[in-house]
Tab-separated table of C-alpha atoms in Angstrom:
chain	number	residue	atom	x	y	z
A	264	MET	CA	92.439	135.518	104.509
A	265	THR	CA	89.938	134.291	101.296
A	266	PRO	CA	87.719	131.168	101.781
A	267	GLU	CA	90.517	129.747	98.117
A	268	GLN	CA	93.015	130.571	101.121
A	269	ILE	CA	92.017	129.035	103.816
A	270	SER	CA	91.198	126.142	101.612
A	271	GLU	CA	94.945	126.132	100.695
A	272	LYS	CA	96.114	126.344	104.163
A	273	TYR	CA	94.211	123.745	104.680
A	274	SER	CA	94.626	121.071	102.237
A	275	LEU	CA	98.281	122.130	102.932
A	276	GLU	CA	98.142	121.306	106.940
A	277	THR	CA	96.632	117.734	106.302
A	278	ILE	CA	98.866	116.971	103.255
A	279	GLN	CA	101.982	117.489	105.415
A	280	LYS	CA	100.113	115.722	108.761
A	281	GLY	CA	99.440	112.623	105.866
A	282	ILE	CA	103.442	112.478	104.995
A	283	ALA	CA	103.670	113.319	108.662
A	284	ILE	CA	102.037	109.668	109.787
A	285	LEU	CA	103.546	108.275	107.065
A	286	LYS	CA	106.577	108.705	107.391
A	287	GLY	CA	106.097	107.460	111.058
A	288	GLN	CA	104.853	104.609	109.925
A	289	ASN	CA	107.842	103.915	107.235
A	290	GLU	CA	110.335	104.583	110.350
A	291	THR	CA	108.780	101.991	112.247
A	292	LYS	CA	108.754	99.456	109.542
A	293	ASP	CA	112.018	99.871	108.477
A	294	ASP	CA	115.105	100.431	110.942
A	295	SER	CA	118.097	101.269	107.666
A	296	GLY	CA	117.720	105.262	108.159
A	297	LEU	CA	115.837	105.424	104.406
A	298	SER	CA	112.782	106.899	105.103
A	299	LYS	CA	114.371	109.006	107.802
A	300	LYS	CA	117.232	110.294	104.793
A	301	GLU	CA	114.291	110.549	102.112
A	302	GLY	CA	112.036	112.407	103.911
A	303	GLY	CA	115.884	115.119	104.582
A	304	GLY	CA	114.849	116.897	102.033
């Protein structure tokens, strides 16, 4: 892997982790289940 590919991989992992954290916060705040439906895609 080139340094560029490695940096892309790490940035994607960081973004995915951030999204997962945001989803968790949304689910705890919003009991209507909207966050789960929106994040299902």
